[in-house]
Coordinates of C-alpha atoms and ligand atoms in Angstrom, one line a residue:
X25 CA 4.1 -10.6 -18.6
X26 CA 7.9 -9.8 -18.8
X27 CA 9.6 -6.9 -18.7
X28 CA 13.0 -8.3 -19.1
X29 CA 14.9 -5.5 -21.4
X30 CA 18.3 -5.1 -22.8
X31 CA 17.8 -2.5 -24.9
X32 CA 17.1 0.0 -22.1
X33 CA 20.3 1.2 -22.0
X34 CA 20.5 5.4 -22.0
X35 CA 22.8 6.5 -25.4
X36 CA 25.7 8.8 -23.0
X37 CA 24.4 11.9 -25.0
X38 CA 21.6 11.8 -23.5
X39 CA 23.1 11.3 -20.0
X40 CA 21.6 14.7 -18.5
X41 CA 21.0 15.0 -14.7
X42 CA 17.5 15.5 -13.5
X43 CA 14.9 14.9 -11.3
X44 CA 11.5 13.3 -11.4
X45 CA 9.7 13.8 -8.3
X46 CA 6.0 11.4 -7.4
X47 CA 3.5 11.8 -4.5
X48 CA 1.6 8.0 -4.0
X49 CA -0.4 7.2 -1.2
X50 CA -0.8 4.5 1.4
X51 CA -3.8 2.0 0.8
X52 CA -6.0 -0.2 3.4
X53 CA -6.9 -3.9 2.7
X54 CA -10.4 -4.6 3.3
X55 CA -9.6 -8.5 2.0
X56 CA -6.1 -9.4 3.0
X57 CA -3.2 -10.2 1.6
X58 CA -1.6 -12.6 4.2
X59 CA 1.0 -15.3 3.1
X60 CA 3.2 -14.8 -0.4
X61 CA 5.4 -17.3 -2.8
X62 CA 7.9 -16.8 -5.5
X63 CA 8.8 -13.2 -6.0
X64 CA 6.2 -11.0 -4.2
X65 CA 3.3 -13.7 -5.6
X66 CA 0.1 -13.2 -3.4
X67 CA -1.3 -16.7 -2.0
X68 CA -4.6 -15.1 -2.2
X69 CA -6.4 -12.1 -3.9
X70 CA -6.8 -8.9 -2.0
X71 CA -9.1 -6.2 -2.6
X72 CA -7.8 -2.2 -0.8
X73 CA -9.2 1.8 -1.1
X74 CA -6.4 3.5 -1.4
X75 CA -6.1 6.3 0.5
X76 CA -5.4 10.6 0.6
X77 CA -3.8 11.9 3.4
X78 CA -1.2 9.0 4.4
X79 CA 1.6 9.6 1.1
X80 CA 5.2 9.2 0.6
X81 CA 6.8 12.1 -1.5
X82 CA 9.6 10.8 -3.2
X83 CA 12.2 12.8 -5.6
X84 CA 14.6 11.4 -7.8
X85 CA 18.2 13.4 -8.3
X86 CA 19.9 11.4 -11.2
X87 CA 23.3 12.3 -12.8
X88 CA 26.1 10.1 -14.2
X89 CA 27.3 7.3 -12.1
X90 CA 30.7 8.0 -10.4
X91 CA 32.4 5.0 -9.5
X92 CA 32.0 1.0 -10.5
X93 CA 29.5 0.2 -8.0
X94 CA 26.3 -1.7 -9.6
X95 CA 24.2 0.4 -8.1
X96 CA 25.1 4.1 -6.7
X97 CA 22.5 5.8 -4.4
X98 CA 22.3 7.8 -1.7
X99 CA 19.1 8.1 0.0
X100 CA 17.2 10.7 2.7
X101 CA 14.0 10.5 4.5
X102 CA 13.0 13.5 5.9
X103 CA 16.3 15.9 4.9
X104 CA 18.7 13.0 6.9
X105 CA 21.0 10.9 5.3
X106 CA 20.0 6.8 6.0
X107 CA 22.0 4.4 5.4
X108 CA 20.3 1.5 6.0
X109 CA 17.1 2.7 3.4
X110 CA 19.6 3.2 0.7
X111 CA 20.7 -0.4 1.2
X112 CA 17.1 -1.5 1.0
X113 CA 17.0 0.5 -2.6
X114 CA 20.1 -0.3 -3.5
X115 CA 18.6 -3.6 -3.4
X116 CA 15.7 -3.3 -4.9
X117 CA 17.1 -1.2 -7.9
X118 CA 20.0 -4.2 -8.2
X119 CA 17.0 -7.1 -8.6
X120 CA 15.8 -4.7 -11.6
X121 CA 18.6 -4.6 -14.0
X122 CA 17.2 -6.8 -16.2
X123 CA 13.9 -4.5 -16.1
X124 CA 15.8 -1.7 -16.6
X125 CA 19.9 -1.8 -17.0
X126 CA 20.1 2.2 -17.3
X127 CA 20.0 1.9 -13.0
X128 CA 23.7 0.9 -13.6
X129 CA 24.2 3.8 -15.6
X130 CA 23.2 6.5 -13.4
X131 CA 24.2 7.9 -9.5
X132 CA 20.8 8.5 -7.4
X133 CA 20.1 10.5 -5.1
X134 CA 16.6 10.1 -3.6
X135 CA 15.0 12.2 -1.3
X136 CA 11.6 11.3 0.9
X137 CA 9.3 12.5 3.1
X138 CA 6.1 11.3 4.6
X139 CA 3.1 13.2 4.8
X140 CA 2.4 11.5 7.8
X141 CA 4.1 12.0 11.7
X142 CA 7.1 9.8 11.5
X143 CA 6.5 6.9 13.9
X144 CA 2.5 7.2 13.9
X145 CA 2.4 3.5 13.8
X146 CA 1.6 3.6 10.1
X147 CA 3.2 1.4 7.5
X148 CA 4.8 3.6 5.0
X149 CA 6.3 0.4 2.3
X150 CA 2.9 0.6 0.2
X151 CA 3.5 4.5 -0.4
X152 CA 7.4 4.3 -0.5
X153 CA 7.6 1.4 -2.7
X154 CA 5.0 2.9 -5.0
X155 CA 6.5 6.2 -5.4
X156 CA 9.5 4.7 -6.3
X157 CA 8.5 2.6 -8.5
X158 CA 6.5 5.6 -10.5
X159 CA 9.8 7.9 -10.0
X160 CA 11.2 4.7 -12.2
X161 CA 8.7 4.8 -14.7
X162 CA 8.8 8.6 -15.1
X163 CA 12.5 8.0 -16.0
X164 CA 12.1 5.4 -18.7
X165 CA 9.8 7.5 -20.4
X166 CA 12.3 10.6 -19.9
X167 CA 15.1 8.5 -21.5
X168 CA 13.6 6.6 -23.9
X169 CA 10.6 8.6 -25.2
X170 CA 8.5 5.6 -25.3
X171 CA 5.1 6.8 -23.9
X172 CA 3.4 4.0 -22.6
X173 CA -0.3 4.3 -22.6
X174 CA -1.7 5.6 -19.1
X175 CA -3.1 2.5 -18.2
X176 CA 0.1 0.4 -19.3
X177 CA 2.1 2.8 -17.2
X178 CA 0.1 2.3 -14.0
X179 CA 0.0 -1.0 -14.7
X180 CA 4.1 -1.4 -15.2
X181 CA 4.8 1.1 -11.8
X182 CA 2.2 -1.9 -10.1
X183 CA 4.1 -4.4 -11.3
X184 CA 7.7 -3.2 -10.2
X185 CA 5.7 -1.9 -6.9
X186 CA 5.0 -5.4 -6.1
X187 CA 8.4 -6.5 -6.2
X188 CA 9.0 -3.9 -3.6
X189 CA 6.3 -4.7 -1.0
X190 CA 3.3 -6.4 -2.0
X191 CA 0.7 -4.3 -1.3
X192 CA 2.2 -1.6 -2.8
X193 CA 1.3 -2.7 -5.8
X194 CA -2.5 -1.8 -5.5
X195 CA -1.2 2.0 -4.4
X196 CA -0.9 3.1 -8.0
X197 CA -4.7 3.6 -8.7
X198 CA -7.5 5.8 -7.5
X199 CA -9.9 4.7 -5.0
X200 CA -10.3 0.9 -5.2
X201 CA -7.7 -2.1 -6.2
X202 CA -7.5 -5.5 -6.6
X203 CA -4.6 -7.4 -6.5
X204 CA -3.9 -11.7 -7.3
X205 CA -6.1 -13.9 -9.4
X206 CA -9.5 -14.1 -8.9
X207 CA -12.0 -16.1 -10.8
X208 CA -14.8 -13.4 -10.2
X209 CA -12.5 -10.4 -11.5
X210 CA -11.6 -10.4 -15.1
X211 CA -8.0 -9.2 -16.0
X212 CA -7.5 -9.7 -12.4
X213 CA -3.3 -10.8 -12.0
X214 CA -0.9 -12.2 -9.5
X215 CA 1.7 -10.0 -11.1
X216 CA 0.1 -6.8 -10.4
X217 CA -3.0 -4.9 -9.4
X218 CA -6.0 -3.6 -11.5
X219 CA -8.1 -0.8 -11.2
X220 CA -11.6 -1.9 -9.6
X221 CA -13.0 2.4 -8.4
X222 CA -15.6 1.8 -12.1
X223 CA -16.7 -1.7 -10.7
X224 CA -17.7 -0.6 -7.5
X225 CA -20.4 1.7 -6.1
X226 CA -19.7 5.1 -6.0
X227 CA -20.0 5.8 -2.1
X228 CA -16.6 4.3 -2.2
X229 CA -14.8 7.1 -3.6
X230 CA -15.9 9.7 -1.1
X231 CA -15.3 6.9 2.0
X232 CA -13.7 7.9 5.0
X233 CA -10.8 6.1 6.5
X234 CA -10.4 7.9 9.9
X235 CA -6.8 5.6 11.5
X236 CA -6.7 5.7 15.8
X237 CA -3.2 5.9 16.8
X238 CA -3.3 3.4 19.2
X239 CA 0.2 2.7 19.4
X240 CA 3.0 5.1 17.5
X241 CA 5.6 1.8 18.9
X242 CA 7.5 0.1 15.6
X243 CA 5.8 -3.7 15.5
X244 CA 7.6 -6.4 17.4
X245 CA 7.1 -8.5 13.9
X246 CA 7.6 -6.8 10.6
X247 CA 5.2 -8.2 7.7
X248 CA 8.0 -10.3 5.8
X249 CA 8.4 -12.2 9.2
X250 CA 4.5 -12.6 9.2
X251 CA 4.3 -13.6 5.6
X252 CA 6.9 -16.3 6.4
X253 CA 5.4 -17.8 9.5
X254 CA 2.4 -18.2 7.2
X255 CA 4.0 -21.3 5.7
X256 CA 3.9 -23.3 8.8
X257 CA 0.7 -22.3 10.0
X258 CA -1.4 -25.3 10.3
X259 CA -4.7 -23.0 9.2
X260 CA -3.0 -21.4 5.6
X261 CA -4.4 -23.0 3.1
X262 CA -8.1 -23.1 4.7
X263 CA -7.4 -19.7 5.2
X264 CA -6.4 -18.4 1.1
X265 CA -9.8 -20.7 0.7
X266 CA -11.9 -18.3 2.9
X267 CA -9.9 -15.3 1.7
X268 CA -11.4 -16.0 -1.8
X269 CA -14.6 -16.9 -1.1
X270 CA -14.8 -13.7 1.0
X271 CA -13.5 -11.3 -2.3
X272 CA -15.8 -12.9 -4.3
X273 CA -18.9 -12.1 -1.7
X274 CA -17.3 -8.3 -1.3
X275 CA -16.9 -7.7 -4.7
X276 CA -20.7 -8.4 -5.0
X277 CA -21.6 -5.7 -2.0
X278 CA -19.4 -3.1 -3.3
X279 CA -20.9 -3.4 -6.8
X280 CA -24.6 -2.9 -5.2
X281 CA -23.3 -1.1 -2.6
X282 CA -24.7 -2.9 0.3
X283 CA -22.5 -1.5 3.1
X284 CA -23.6 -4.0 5.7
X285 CA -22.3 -7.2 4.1
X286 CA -19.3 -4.6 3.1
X287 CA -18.7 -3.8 6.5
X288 CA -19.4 -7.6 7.8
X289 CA -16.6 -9.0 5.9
X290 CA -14.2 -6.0 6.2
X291 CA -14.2 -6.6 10.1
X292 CA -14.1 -10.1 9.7
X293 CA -11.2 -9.9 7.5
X294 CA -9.1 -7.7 10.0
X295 CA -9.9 -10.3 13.3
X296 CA -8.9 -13.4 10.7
X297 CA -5.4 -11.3 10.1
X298 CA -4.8 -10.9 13.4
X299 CA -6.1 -14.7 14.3
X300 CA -3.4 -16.2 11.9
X301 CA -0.6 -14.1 13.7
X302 CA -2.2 -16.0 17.0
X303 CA -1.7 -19.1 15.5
X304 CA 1.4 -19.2 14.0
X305 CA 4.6 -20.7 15.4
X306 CA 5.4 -18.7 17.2
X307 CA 2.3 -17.2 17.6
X308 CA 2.0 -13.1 18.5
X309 CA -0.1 -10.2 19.2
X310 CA -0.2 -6.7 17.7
X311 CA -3.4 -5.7 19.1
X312 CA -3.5 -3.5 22.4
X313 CA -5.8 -3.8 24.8
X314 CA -7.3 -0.2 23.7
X315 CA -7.6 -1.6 20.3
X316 CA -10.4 -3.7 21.8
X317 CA -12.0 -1.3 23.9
X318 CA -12.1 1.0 20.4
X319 CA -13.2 -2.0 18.5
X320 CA -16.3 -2.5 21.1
X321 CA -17.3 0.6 21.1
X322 CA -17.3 0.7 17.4
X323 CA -19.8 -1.9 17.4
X324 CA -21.9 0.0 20.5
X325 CA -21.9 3.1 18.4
X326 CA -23.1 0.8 15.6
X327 CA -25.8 -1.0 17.3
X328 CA -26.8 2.6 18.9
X329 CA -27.3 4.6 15.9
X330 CA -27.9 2.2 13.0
X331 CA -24.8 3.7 11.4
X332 CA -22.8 1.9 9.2
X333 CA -19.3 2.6 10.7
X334 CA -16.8 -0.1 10.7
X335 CA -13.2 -1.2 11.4
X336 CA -10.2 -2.5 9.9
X337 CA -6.9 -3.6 10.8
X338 CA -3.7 -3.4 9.4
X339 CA -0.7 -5.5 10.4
X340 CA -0.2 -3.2 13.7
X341 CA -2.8 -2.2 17.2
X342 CA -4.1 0.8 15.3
X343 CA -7.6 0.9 14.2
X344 CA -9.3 2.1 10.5
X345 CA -12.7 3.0 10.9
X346 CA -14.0 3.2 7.4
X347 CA -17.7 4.6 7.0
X348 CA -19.8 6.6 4.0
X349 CA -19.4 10.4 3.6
X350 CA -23.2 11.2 5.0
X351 CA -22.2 10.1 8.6
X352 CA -19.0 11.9 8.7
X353 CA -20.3 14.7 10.7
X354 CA -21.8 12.1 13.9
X355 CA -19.0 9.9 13.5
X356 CA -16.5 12.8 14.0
X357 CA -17.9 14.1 17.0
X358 CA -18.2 10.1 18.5
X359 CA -14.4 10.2 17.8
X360 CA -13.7 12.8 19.6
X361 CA -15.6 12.4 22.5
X362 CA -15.3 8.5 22.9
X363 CA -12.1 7.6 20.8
X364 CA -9.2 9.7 20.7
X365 CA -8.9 9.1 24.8
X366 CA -8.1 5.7 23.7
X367 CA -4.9 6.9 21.2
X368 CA -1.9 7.6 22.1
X369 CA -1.2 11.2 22.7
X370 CA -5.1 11.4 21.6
X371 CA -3.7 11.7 18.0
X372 CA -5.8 9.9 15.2
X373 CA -5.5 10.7 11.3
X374 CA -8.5 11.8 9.4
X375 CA -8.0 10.3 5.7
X376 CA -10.2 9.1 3.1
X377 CA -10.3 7.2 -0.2
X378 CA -8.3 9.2 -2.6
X379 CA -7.4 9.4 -6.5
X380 CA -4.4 7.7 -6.3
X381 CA -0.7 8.9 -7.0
X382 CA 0.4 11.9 -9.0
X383 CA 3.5 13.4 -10.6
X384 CA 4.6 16.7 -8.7
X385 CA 6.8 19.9 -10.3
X386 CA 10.6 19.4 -8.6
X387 CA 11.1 22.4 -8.1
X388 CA 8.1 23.2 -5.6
X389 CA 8.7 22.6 -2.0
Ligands
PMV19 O1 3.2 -5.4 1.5 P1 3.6 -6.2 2.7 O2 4.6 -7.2 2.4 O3 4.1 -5.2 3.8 O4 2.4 -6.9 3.4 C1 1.3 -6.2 3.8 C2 0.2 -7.1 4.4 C3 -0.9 -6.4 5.1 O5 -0.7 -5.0 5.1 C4 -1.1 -6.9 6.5 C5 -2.2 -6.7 4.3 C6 -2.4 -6.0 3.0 O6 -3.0 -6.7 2.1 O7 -2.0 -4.9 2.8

C-alpha cells in the first residue's frame, strides 16, 4: 500500500476557503498494542471497541497559504490558542506531503474540542489523530472530486491515523477493530486497521464501557516513552508471542460470543500492560492503589452475582469496566454505591461501544 502522490496538488482556481468539520471517537484495547517499529508499525495485532461518548470534534478552516512556511497552521483546543499542539500538527501534516502536497498549499486553522472533561485522565490522541486524519480525507475529496469508495476512505483516514498515534488508527470504524497482521484475520494489516463489528457477536455493539476516574493527574510516562522502553525489555518478544496467541483465542469468543473467555483474556490483557511497564528499565507504575481496590471489587461483584462484568486498562490508573447491555441496570447501581467513592471527585464516564466517526454540518455549534 502507498499513498505516495504528486499529482495532488489543488489547480489555484480552485483555491476556495472552507471548512470540513469530523466528530471520531476514542476506542479501548481489549488486546494490546504495546511495543511499535518503523513508522507507527505494531509489534503485535490488537483487537479495540470503539467507543460513544469519549470524541474529539475537530474543524478544519482552510484558505490560501500566506507566507513560505511548509506548513501554516494555527491550532485551538477548546476556543484557546496552543502553540505547542500546532507544532505537533505542524508535524504531522509536514511528514504527509508526499501523501498529500496540497498541505503546502493551504493556511489551517484547526479548531478542537473534547467531548470529554479536559484532564479526566483520558487519552485523547486515538480521537484527535483520527479526526484529523478524516478532516484530511474530507479535503482530498473536496479538491479533487475523487470519491473513494466508503470503505477505501475509512480505510485511507486509518492509514494516515496510524501515522499519527497508533491506536488511532482502529478509531475510524464502528464498534469493533483490528489492527496489525494476524494469521487468524483475513485482510488483517500492519498498515492500518479493518473493520471486525460483522465478525463478532452482536452483544458487542450494545456493550458498555463505563471508565472510573481514578486519577484526572497527566501520566508520569507518556505512551511513546512506553513503546520505546519496550525494546529493552527482557520479556518483549515472549510477550508479542502471547499477545497473538491471545487475539487469536478472543477472536474465537467474540465470534460465539462467549463472554467469559472474553472477559478472561480482556483482564488478562490489561494486568500484562501494566506488568511490562513494571519490568521495563526503568520500570514504573500507573496504577493507584484505588485502582486495585476497584479492580477487587470487580471481581467480588463478579463472583457474587454471576455477572459478567469485567475490567480493562488503558495506559493510565483509570479503570474500563466493560459488561453486556442486560446487566446495565445492577451494574449501575454497584457503581454507584461501591465505585465512584473510589474516583476522584466521584466522577466516572458512562460510554459504550459506538458507530464510529461521523462528518458534522460546520456551521452548527
Ligand atoms: O497510540 P499510542 O501510541 O498512544 O499507544 C497506545 C497504546 C495503548 O493505549 C496502551 C494500547 C492500545 O492498543 O490502545
Amino acid at each position: 500500500m502507498d499513498y505516495t502522490n504528486s499529482k495532488l496538488v489543488i489547480d489555484s482556481s480552485k483555491l476556495i476557503p472552507g471548512k470540513i468539520r469530523w466528530r471520531s471517537p476514542s476506542n479501548i484495547a481489549l488486546v494490546k498494542y504495546w511495543g511499535k517499529y518503523g513508522q507507527q508499525l505494531p509489534k503485535n495485532a490488537s483487537i479495540s471497541l470503539t467507543l460513544s461518548q469519549a470524541a474529539t470534534d475537530t474543524t478544519i478552516s482552510y484558505s490560501p497559504k500566506q507566507t513560505d512556511k511548509e506548513i501554516e497552521l494555527e491550532f485551538y483546543f477548546a476556543g484557546e490558542a496552543k502553540p505547542a499542539f500546532a507544532e505537533k500538527v505542524e508535524k504531522y501534516f509536514a511528514s504527509l506531503t508526499n501523501i498529500y502536497p496540497f498541505l503546502k498549499q493551504l493556511h489551517f486553522r484547526i479548531d478542537t474540542n473534547n467531548s470529554f472533561p479536559h484532564s479526566a485522565g483520558i487519552a485523547s490522541s486515538a480521537s484527535a489523530m483520527s479526526a484529523l486524519a478524516l478532516c484530511l480525507c474530507s479535503l482530498e475529496q473536496r479538491f479533487f472530486d475523487e470519491r473513494l469508495a466508503p470503505n477505501t476512505f475509512l480505510q485511507k483516514a486509518s492509514y494516515l491515523s496510524r501515522l499519527g498515534s497508533g491506536s488511532a488508527a482502529r478509531s475510524v470504524y464502528p464498534f469493533v477493530s483490528v489492527w496489525g497482521e494476524h494469521s487468524d484475520i483475513a485482510l488483517s494489516s500492519n498498515l492500518y486497521a479493518i473493520p471486525f463489528a460483522d465478525a463478532v457477536h452482536e452483544n458487542f455493539k450494545t456493550f458498555h464501557d463505563d471508565i472510573l476516574i481514578i486519577s484526572k493527574a497527566e501520566k508520569s510516562v507518556s505512551s511513546r516513552a512506553g513503546h520505546n522502553l519496550m525494546e529493552g525489555n527482557l520479556y518483549a518478544d515472549n510477550r508479542y508471542r502471547q499477545a497473538n496467541l491471545r487475539l487469536g483465542r478472543l477472536n474465537d469468543a467474540m465470534r460465539a460470543g462467549d463472554l467469559e473467555t472474553f472477559g478472561n483474556i480482556t483482564e488478562a490483557e490489561a494486568l500484562t500492560l501494566h506488568a511490562l511497564m513494571m519490568t521495563s528499565e526503568p520500570p514504573y507504575l500507573l496504577v493507584e492503589p484505588n485502582t486495585i481496590a476497584a479492580i477487587q471489587k470487580v471481581q467480588s461483584f463478579r463472583k457474587d452475582t454471576g455477572h459478567p462484568l469485567y475490567f480493562t486498562l488503558d495506559a493510565g490508573p483509570n479503570l474500563h469496566l466493560l459488561y453486556p447491555n442486560n446487566i446495565a441496570t445492577e451494574v449501575k447501581s454497584f457503581i454507584r454505591s461501591e465505585l465512584t467513592p473510589l474516583c476522584q471527585d466521584g466522577v466516572y464516564i458512562a460510554d459504550r461501544c459506538g458507530a464510529g466517526p461521523e462528518e458534522l454540518d460546520t456551521n452548527i455549534d
